[in-house]
PDB file of C-alpha atoms in Angstrom:
ATOM      1  CA  UNK A   1     -50.032-153.793 148.257  1.00  0.00           C
ATOM      2  CA  UNK A   2     -46.704-154.881 146.720  1.00  0.00           C
ATOM      3  CA  UNK A   3     -44.157-152.017 146.801  1.00  0.00           C
ATOM      4  CA  UNK A   4     -43.272-152.371 143.089  1.00  0.00           C
ATOM      5  CA  UNK A   5     -46.945-152.268 142.086  1.00  0.00           C
ATOM      6  CA  UNK A   6     -47.524-149.262 144.344  1.00  0.00           C
ATOM      7  CA  UNK A   7     -44.587-147.429 142.775  1.00  0.00           C
ATOM      8  CA  UNK A   8     -45.845-148.232 139.260  1.00  0.00           C
ATOM      9  CA  UNK A   9     -49.311-146.904 140.078  1.00  0.00           C
ATOM     10  CA  UNK A  10     -47.743-143.812 141.629  1.00  0.00           C
ATOM     11  CA  UNK A  11     -45.718-143.158 138.487  1.00  0.00           C
ATOM     12  CA  UNK A  12     -48.754-143.669 136.244  1.00  0.00           C
ATOM     13  CA  UNK A  13     -50.809-141.201 138.255  1.00  0.00           C
ATOM     14  CA  UNK A  14     -47.918-138.760 138.274  1.00  0.00           C
ATOM     15  CA  UNK A  15     -47.446-139.003 134.501  1.00  0.00           C
ATOM     16  CA  UNK A  16     -51.139-138.308 133.899  1.00  0.00           C
ATOM     17  CA  UNK A  17     -51.135-135.372 136.300  1.00  0.00           C
ATOM     18  CA  UNK A  18     -47.950-133.898 134.896  1.00  0.00           C
ATOM     19  CA  UNK A  19     -49.199-134.385 131.354  1.00  0.00           C
ATOM     20  CA  UNK A  20     -52.226-132.258 132.141  1.00  0.00           C
ATOM     21  CA  UNK A  21     -50.043-129.624 133.806  1.00  0.00           C
ATOM     22  CA  UNK A  22     -47.657-129.435 130.862  1.00  0.00           C
ATOM     23  CA  UNK A  23     -50.494-129.156 128.347  1.00  0.00           C
ATOM     24  CA  UNK A  24     -52.107-126.358 130.327  1.00  0.00           C
ATOM     25  CA  UNK A  25     -49.012-124.486 131.500  1.00  0.00           C
ATOM     26  CA  UNK A  26     -46.092-125.205 129.240  1.00  0.00           C
ATOM     27  CA  UNK A  27     -47.376-125.486 125.700  1.00  0.00           C
ATOM     28  CA  UNK A  28     -44.716-126.640 123.244  1.00  0.00           C
ATOM     29  CA  UNK A  29     -41.730-126.194 125.579  1.00  0.00           C
ATOM     30  CA  UNK A  30     -39.469-128.556 123.705  1.00  0.00           C
ATOM     31  CA  UNK A  31     -36.284-128.187 121.726  1.00  0.00           C
ATOM     32  CA  UNK A  32     -36.688-129.825 118.369  1.00  0.00           C
ATOM     33  CA  UNK A  33     -34.014-131.837 116.680  1.00  0.00           C
ATOM     34  CA  UNK A  34     -32.774-130.447 113.377  1.00  0.00           C
ATOM     35  CA  UNK A  35     -33.510-131.730 109.880  1.00  0.00           C
ATOM     36  CA  UNK A  36     -32.137-131.090 106.392  1.00  0.00           C
ATOM     37  CA  UNK A  37     -34.638-129.671 103.896  1.00  0.00           C
ATOM     38  CA  UNK A  38     -33.336-130.266 100.336  1.00  0.00           C
ATOM     39  CA  UNK A  39     -33.585-127.446  97.772  1.00  0.00           C
ATOM     40  CA  UNK A  40     -34.157-129.808  94.833  1.00  0.00           C
ATOM     41  CA  UNK A  41     -37.805-129.990  93.848  1.00  0.00           C
ATOM     42  CA  UNK A  42     -39.322-133.458  93.924  1.00  0.00           C
ATOM     43  CA  UNK A  43     -36.359-134.949  95.797  1.00  0.00           C
ATOM     44  CA  UNK A  44     -36.936-136.986  98.925  1.00  0.00           C
ATOM     45  CA  UNK A  45     -35.183-136.573 102.256  1.00  0.00           C
ATOM     46  CA  UNK A  46     -31.529-137.395 102.824  1.00  0.00           C
ATOM     47  CA  UNK A  47     -30.602-140.431 104.876  1.00  0.00           C
ATOM     48  CA  UNK A  48     -29.423-140.449 108.502  1.00  0.00           C
ATOM     49  CA  UNK A  49     -26.977-143.195 109.509  1.00  0.00           C
ATOM     50  CA  UNK A  50     -26.792-142.486 113.224  1.00  0.00           C
ATOM     51  CA  UNK A  51     -28.095-140.068 115.812  1.00  0.00           C
ATOM     52  CA  UNK A  52     -26.376-139.855 119.199  1.00  0.00           C
ATOM     53  CA  UNK A  53     -27.513-137.502 121.954  1.00  0.00           C
ATOM     54  CA  UNK A  54     -25.500-136.844 125.118  1.00  0.00           C
ATOM     55  CA  UNK A  55     -27.094-134.733 127.846  1.00  0.00           C
ATOM     56  CA  UNK A  56     -25.925-133.326 131.153  1.00  0.00           C
ATOM     57  CA  UNK A  57     -28.631-132.101 133.548  1.00  0.00           C
ATOM     58  CA  UNK A  58     -27.697-130.427 136.815  1.00  0.00           C
ATOM     59  CA  UNK A  59     -30.331-128.743 138.999  1.00  0.00           C
ATOM     60  CA  UNK A  60     -32.540-127.882 136.028  1.00  0.00           C
ATOM     61  CA  UNK A  61     -29.759-126.717 133.704  1.00  0.00           C
ATOM     62  CA  UNK A  62     -29.315-128.969 130.663  1.00  0.00           C
ATOM     63  CA  UNK A  63     -26.498-129.100 128.134  1.00  0.00           C
ATOM     64  CA  UNK A  64     -27.275-131.169 125.042  1.00  0.00           C
ATOM     65  CA  UNK A  65     -24.763-132.455 122.498  1.00  0.00           C
ATOM     66  CA  UNK A  66     -25.926-134.075 119.272  1.00  0.00           C
ATOM     67  CA  UNK A  67     -23.995-136.064 116.672  1.00  0.00           C
ATOM     68  CA  UNK A  68     -25.631-137.087 113.406  1.00  0.00           C
ATOM     69  CA  UNK A  69     -24.359-138.472 110.136  1.00  0.00           C
ATOM     70  CA  UNK A  70     -26.348-137.588 107.040  1.00  0.00           C
ATOM     71  CA  UNK A  71     -25.744-139.189 103.674  1.00  0.00           C
ATOM     72  CA  UNK A  72     -26.838-138.436 100.130  1.00  0.00           C
ATOM     73  CA  UNK A  73     -28.326-141.575  98.507  1.00  0.00           C
ATOM     74  CA  UNK A  74     -28.976-139.824  95.188  1.00  0.00           C
ATOM     75  CA  UNK A  75     -26.841-139.587  92.033  1.00  0.00           C
ATOM     76  CA  UNK A  76     -26.796-135.784  92.096  1.00  0.00           C
ATOM     77  CA  UNK A  77     -25.452-133.154  94.450  1.00  0.00           C
ATOM     78  CA  UNK A  78     -27.961-132.072  97.063  1.00  0.00           C
ATOM     79  CA  UNK A  79     -27.890-128.685  98.736  1.00  0.00           C
ATOM     80  CA  UNK A  80     -30.275-127.751 101.474  1.00  0.00           C
ATOM     81  CA  UNK A  81     -30.852-126.048 104.767  1.00  0.00           C
ATOM     82  CA  UNK A  82     -30.305-127.635 108.144  1.00  0.00           C
ATOM     83  CA  UNK A  83     -33.283-126.309 110.084  1.00  0.00           C
ATOM     84  CA  UNK A  84     -33.458-126.399 113.874  1.00  0.00           C
ATOM     85  CA  UNK A  85     -36.938-125.248 115.011  1.00  0.00           C
ATOM     86  CA  UNK A  86     -37.055-123.288 118.276  1.00  0.00           C
ATOM     87  CA  UNK A  87     -40.394-123.372 120.165  1.00  0.00           C
ATOM     88  CA  UNK A  88     -41.787-119.960 121.203  1.00  0.00           C
ATOM     89  CA  UNK A  89     -41.186-120.439 124.936  1.00  0.00           C
ATOM     90  CA  UNK A  90     -37.984-122.478 124.840  1.00  0.00           C
ATOM     91  CA  UNK A  91     -35.125-121.030 126.890  1.00  0.00           C
ATOM     92  CA  UNK A  92     -32.226-121.721 124.543  1.00  0.00           C
ATOM     93  CA  UNK A  93     -28.678-120.351 124.568  1.00  0.00           C
ATOM     94  CA  UNK A  94     -25.160-121.118 123.367  1.00  0.00           C
ATOM     95  CA  UNK A  95     -26.168-122.862 120.138  1.00  0.00           C
ATOM     96  CA  UNK A  96     -23.143-124.171 118.223  1.00  0.00           C
ATOM     97  CA  UNK A  97     -22.993-126.183 115.006  1.00  0.00           C
ATOM     98  CA  UNK A  98     -20.238-127.984 113.118  1.00  0.00           C
ATOM     99  CA  UNK A  99     -20.214-129.909 109.837  1.00  0.00           C
ATOM    100  CA  UNK A 100     -17.321-132.352 109.448  1.00  0.00           C
ATOM    101  CA  UNK A 101     -15.500-130.522 112.238  1.00  0.00           C
ATOM    102  CA  UNK A 102     -15.883-127.051 110.721  1.00  0.00           C
ATOM    103  CA  UNK A 103     -17.797-124.393 112.637  1.00  0.00           C
ATOM    104  CA  UNK A 104     -20.913-123.100 110.869  1.00  0.00           C
ATOM    105  CA  UNK A 105     -22.375-119.617 110.735  1.00  0.00           C
ATOM    106  CA  UNK A 106     -25.844-120.084 112.176  1.00  0.00           C
ATOM    107  CA  UNK A 107     -28.672-117.805 111.087  1.00  0.00           C
ATOM    108  CA  UNK A 108     -31.523-117.111 113.482  1.00  0.00           C
ATOM    109  CA  UNK A 109     -34.720-116.924 111.420  1.00  0.00           C
ATOM    110  CA  UNK A 110     -37.951-115.312 112.554  1.00  0.00           C
ATOM    111  CA  UNK A 111     -41.306-117.064 112.265  1.00  0.00           C
ATOM    112  CA  UNK A 112     -41.975-115.646 108.776  1.00  0.00           C
ATOM    113  CA  UNK A 113     -38.705-117.011 107.371  1.00  0.00           C
ATOM    114  CA  UNK A 114     -39.251-120.366 109.086  1.00  0.00           C
ATOM    115  CA  UNK A 115     -42.775-120.612 107.699  1.00  0.00           C
ATOM    116  CA  UNK A 116     -41.568-119.860 104.166  1.00  0.00           C
ATOM    117  CA  UNK A 117     -39.088-122.745 104.330  1.00  0.00           C
ATOM    118  CA  UNK A 118     -41.650-125.113 105.824  1.00  0.00           C
ATOM    119  CA  UNK A 119     -44.462-124.291 103.383  1.00  0.00           C
ATOM    120  CA  UNK A 120     -42.140-124.786 100.415  1.00  0.00           C
ATOM    121  CA  UNK A 121     -41.146-128.227 101.686  1.00  0.00           C
ATOM    122  CA  UNK A 122     -44.684-129.220 102.612  1.00  0.00           C
ATOM    123  CA  UNK A 123     -45.668-128.673  98.969  1.00  0.00           C
ATOM    124  CA  UNK A 124     -42.507-130.341  97.681  1.00  0.00           C
ATOM    125  CA  UNK A 125     -42.525-133.399  99.953  1.00  0.00           C
ATOM    126  CA  UNK A 126     -46.313-133.567 100.383  1.00  0.00           C
ATOM    127  CA  UNK A 127     -45.572-133.959 104.078  1.00  0.00           C
ATOM    128  CA  UNK A 128     -47.988-132.003 106.309  1.00  0.00           C
ATOM    129  CA  UNK A 129     -46.177-133.151 109.474  1.00  0.00           C
ATOM    130  CA  UNK A 130     -43.760-130.237 108.936  1.00  0.00           C
ATOM    131  CA  UNK A 131     -46.605-127.861 109.790  1.00  0.00           C
ATOM    132  CA  UNK A 132     -46.149-128.624 113.498  1.00  0.00           C
ATOM    133  CA  UNK A 133     -43.256-126.103 113.425  1.00  0.00           C
ATOM    134  CA  UNK A 134     -45.237-123.265 111.824  1.00  0.00           C
ATOM    135  CA  UNK A 135     -44.865-119.875 113.601  1.00  0.00           C
ATOM    136  CA  UNK A 136     -41.714-120.990 115.399  1.00  0.00           C
ATOM    137  CA  UNK A 137     -38.375-119.275 115.042  1.00  0.00           C
ATOM    138  CA  UNK A 138     -35.501-121.426 113.796  1.00  0.00           C
ATOM    139  CA  UNK A 139     -31.741-121.703 113.656  1.00  0.00           C
ATOM    140  CA  UNK A 140     -30.385-122.609 110.241  1.00  0.00           C
ATOM    141  CA  UNK A 141     -27.251-123.139 108.199  1.00  0.00           C
ATOM    142  CA  UNK A 142     -26.550-124.386 104.674  1.00  0.00           C
ATOM    143  CA  UNK A 143     -25.407-127.927 103.896  1.00  0.00           C
ATOM    144  CA  UNK A 144     -24.271-129.467 100.597  1.00  0.00           C
ATOM    145  CA  UNK A 145     -23.572-133.149  99.887  1.00  0.00           C
ATOM    146  CA  UNK A 146     -22.109-134.679  96.718  1.00  0.00           C
ATOM    147  CA  UNK A 147     -23.600-137.930  95.337  1.00  0.00           C
ATOM    148  CA  UNK A 148     -22.992-140.696  97.868  1.00  0.00           C
ATOM    149  CA  UNK A 149     -21.280-138.315 100.307  1.00  0.00           C
ATOM    150  CA  UNK A 150     -21.744-138.426 104.073  1.00  0.00           C
ATOM    151  CA  UNK A 151     -21.476-135.443 106.421  1.00  0.00           C
ATOM    152  CA  UNK A 152     -21.229-135.389 110.196  1.00  0.00           C
ATOM    153  CA  UNK A 153     -23.239-132.708 111.970  1.00  0.00           C
ATOM    154  CA  UNK A 154     -22.508-131.829 115.604  1.00  0.00           C
ATOM    155  CA  UNK A 155     -24.658-129.519 117.724  1.00  0.00           C
ATOM    156  CA  UNK A 156     -24.419-128.164 121.243  1.00  0.00           C
ATOM    157  CA  UNK A 157     -26.895-126.014 123.137  1.00  0.00           C
ATOM    158  CA  UNK A 158     -28.025-125.170 126.649  1.00  0.00           C
ATOM    159  CA  UNK A 159     -31.494-124.830 128.101  1.00  0.00           C
ATOM    160  CA  UNK A 160     -33.215-124.119 131.391  1.00  0.00           C
ATOM    161  CA  UNK A 161     -35.768-126.697 132.544  1.00  0.00           C
ATOM    162  CA  UNK A 162     -38.674-125.151 134.412  1.00  0.00           C
ATOM    163  CA  UNK A 163     -40.013-127.390 137.223  1.00  0.00           C
ATOM    164  CA  UNK A 164     -43.689-128.324 137.117  1.00  0.00           C
ATOM    165  CA  UNK A 165     -45.361-130.256 139.919  1.00  0.00           C
ATOM    166  CA  UNK A 166     -42.032-130.628 141.695  1.00  0.00           C
ATOM    167  CA  UNK A 167     -40.385-132.332 138.707  1.00  0.00           C
ATOM    168  CA  UNK A 168     -38.218-131.431 135.744  1.00  0.00           C
ATOM    169  CA  UNK A 169     -39.099-132.756 132.324  1.00  0.00           C
ATOM    170  CA  UNK A 170     -36.406-133.019 129.680  1.00  0.00           C
ATOM    171  CA  UNK A 171     -37.701-133.642 126.190  1.00  0.00           C
ATOM    172  CA  UNK A 172     -35.750-134.243 122.992  1.00  0.00           C
ATOM    173  CA  UNK A 173     -37.576-134.426 119.685  1.00  0.00           C
ATOM    174  CA  UNK A 174     -36.343-137.709 118.248  1.00  0.00           C
ATOM    175  CA  UNK A 175     -39.444-138.038 116.110  1.00  0.00           C
ATOM    176  CA  UNK A 176     -38.006-135.623 113.519  1.00  0.00           C
ATOM    177  CA  UNK A 177     -35.920-138.563 112.340  1.00  0.00           C
ATOM    178  CA  UNK A 178     -38.994-139.527 110.347  1.00  0.00           C
ATOM    179  CA  UNK A 179     -37.391-137.164 107.820  1.00  0.00           C
ATOM    180  CA  UNK A 180     -34.793-139.778 106.913  1.00  0.00           C
ATOM    181  CA  UNK A 181     -34.997-141.751 103.674  1.00  0.00           C
ATOM    182  CA  UNK A 182     -33.966-144.961 105.497  1.00  0.00           C
ATOM    183  CA  UNK A 183     -34.055-146.315 109.061  1.00  0.00           C
ATOM    184  CA  UNK A 184     -31.176-145.199 111.280  1.00  0.00           C
ATOM    185  CA  UNK A 185     -28.446-147.761 111.848  1.00  0.00           C
ATOM    186  CA  UNK A 186     -28.039-146.467 115.406  1.00  0.00           C
ATOM    187  CA  UNK A 187     -29.888-144.094 117.711  1.00  0.00           C
ATOM    188  CA  UNK A 188     -28.985-143.404 121.320  1.00  0.00           C
ATOM    189  CA  UNK A 189     -29.612-141.009 124.184  1.00  0.00           C
ATOM    190  CA  UNK A 190     -27.349-140.837 127.253  1.00  0.00           C
ATOM    191  CA  UNK A 191     -28.133-138.526 130.149  1.00  0.00           C
ATOM    192  CA  UNK A 192     -26.075-137.697 133.215  1.00  0.00           C
ATOM    193  CA  UNK A 193     -28.421-136.335 135.903  1.00  0.00           C
ATOM    194  CA  UNK A 194     -27.273-134.496 139.037  1.00  0.00           C
ATOM    195  CA  UNK A 195     -29.272-132.856 141.802  1.00  0.00           C
ATOM    196  CA  UNK A 196     -27.741-131.075 144.771  1.00  0.00           C
ATOM    197  CA  UNK A 197     -30.786-131.993 146.873  1.00  0.00           C
ATOM    198  CA  UNK A 198     -30.771-135.677 145.894  1.00  0.00           C
ATOM    199  CA  UNK A 199     -32.900-137.641 143.449  1.00  0.00           C
ATOM    200  CA  UNK A 200     -36.223-139.191 144.380  1.00  0.00           C
ATOM    201  CA  UNK A 201     -36.865-140.679 140.938  1.00  0.00           C
ATOM    202  CA  UNK A 202     -35.604-140.628 137.346  1.00  0.00           C
ATOM    203  CA  UNK A 203     -37.558-142.356 134.581  1.00  0.00           C
ATOM    204  CA  UNK A 204     -38.903-142.218 131.043  1.00  0.00           C
ATOM    205  CA  UNK A 205     -42.563-142.827 130.265  1.00  0.00           C
ATOM    206  CA  UNK A 206     -41.950-143.576 126.573  1.00  0.00           C
ATOM    207  CA  UNK A 207     -38.622-145.353 126.193  1.00  0.00           C
ATOM    208  CA  UNK A 208     -37.210-148.459 127.949  1.00  0.00           C
ATOM    209  CA  UNK A 209     -34.276-146.672 129.540  1.00  0.00           C
ATOM    210  CA  UNK A 210     -31.596-148.062 131.826  1.00  0.00           C
ATOM    211  CA  UNK A 211     -31.134-145.998 135.002  1.00  0.00           C
ATOM    212  CA  UNK A 212     -27.943-146.450 136.996  1.00  0.00           C
ATOM    213  CA  UNK A 213     -27.434-144.892 140.408  1.00  0.00           C
ATOM    214  CA  UNK A 214     -23.888-143.509 140.481  1.00  0.00           C
ATOM    215  CA  UNK A 215     -23.922-141.815 143.864  1.00  0.00           C
ATOM    216  CA  UNK A 216     -26.253-139.754 146.003  1.00  0.00           C
ATOM    217  CA  UNK A 217     -27.881-137.131 143.807  1.00  0.00           C
ATOM    218  CA  UNK A 218     -26.488-138.548 140.557  1.00  0.00           C
ATOM    219  CA  UNK A 219     -27.754-141.058 138.013  1.00  0.00           C
ATOM    220  CA  UNK A 220     -26.939-142.166 134.479  1.00  0.00           C
ATOM    221  CA  UNK A 221     -29.719-142.866 131.993  1.00  0.00           C
ATOM    222  CA  UNK A 222     -29.296-144.584 128.639  1.00  0.00           C
ATOM    223  CA  UNK A 223     -31.402-145.735 125.699  1.00  0.00           C
ATOM    224  CA  UNK A 224     -30.363-147.093 122.332  1.00  0.00           C
ATOM    225  CA  UNK A 225     -31.837-148.806 119.299  1.00  0.00           C
ATOM    226  CA  UNK A 226     -30.688-150.113 115.910  1.00  0.00           C
ATOM    227  CA  UNK A 227     -32.312-150.021 112.474  1.00  0.00           C
ATOM    228  CA  UNK A 228     -35.075-147.737 113.639  1.00  0.00           C
ATOM    229  CA  UNK A 229     -37.098-144.735 112.505  1.00  0.00           C
ATOM    230  CA  UNK A 230     -37.925-143.110 115.862  1.00  0.00           C
ATOM    231  CA  UNK A 231     -41.603-142.247 116.058  1.00  0.00           C
ATOM    232  CA  UNK A 232     -41.739-140.818 119.583  1.00  0.00           C
ATOM    233  CA  UNK A 233     -39.927-138.003 121.328  1.00  0.00           C
ATOM    234  CA  UNK A 234     -37.563-138.870 124.157  1.00  0.00           C
ATOM    235  CA  UNK A 235     -38.810-137.679 127.548  1.00  0.00           C
ATOM    236  CA  UNK A 236     -37.108-137.919 130.904  1.00  0.00           C
ATOM    237  CA  UNK A 237     -38.707-137.014 134.226  1.00  0.00           C
ATOM    238  CA  UNK A 238     -36.436-135.988 137.099  1.00  0.00           C
ATOM    239  CA  UNK A 239     -37.788-135.707 140.650  1.00  0.00           C
ATOM    240  CA  UNK A 240     -35.356-134.031 143.079  1.00  0.00           C
ATOM    241  CA  UNK A 241     -35.609-134.752 146.788  1.00  0.00           C
ATOM    242  CA  UNK A 242     -33.758-134.205 150.026  1.00  0.00           C
ATOM    243  CA  UNK A 243     -33.320-137.903 150.673  1.00  0.00           C
ATOM    244  CA  UNK A 244     -31.049-138.963 147.840  1.00  0.00           C
ATOM    245  CA  UNK A 245     -31.744-141.387 145.009  1.00  0.00           C
ATOM    246  CA  UNK A 246     -34.727-143.533 145.832  1.00  0.00           C
ATOM    247  CA  UNK A 247     -35.409-141.531 149.003  1.00  0.00           C
TER     248      UNK A 247
END
């Protein structure tokens, strides 16, 4: 059998097997991207111009940096809450947030407070997709935009990736960008992956990523798109090995 076909079949089988393992063992172990929930009744979502994600993964420890630009397309001032849902079993630390370069005081909300915010917006926006975050804790801070104003939001956080089936899975919830009033002008994810034992494989099952081998045990992964409303979460599978990249 052709080597490329064999490798493709191997990956397909591995994805199916790992998918079953993650469903059974991990539950919703994913860090969700944040969203702005407007306070104004009957008002739609704000717009997002761009969404850039830069990730560093080293031996199962991930540091994620996010840059987003929100804009207010309405002719009135919009105040709201930037809500960052935290899954029950996510191992999250060092969360930092800035708006236009100014550090924000971040409030950690329990499940009851998160649910109250979500239920209010489900009724307001008639958008039941928000219910996927019910019973999660959340990190939140207030945001206010004047008519036509844009604001840049920057986030940074760390997480521990738990290996399953000999692989790490990094997942970033890009699909929350459905809560934008218009398609994003730009969306990108860049990941620097390092493994002290070498890398057997690095790939995404959902996005057409570019993988560049930098050196033994290190690879760069990139994905980008324009004029898009992301509908799928970004996933990256990392398989360490003792034989180096491709070994």
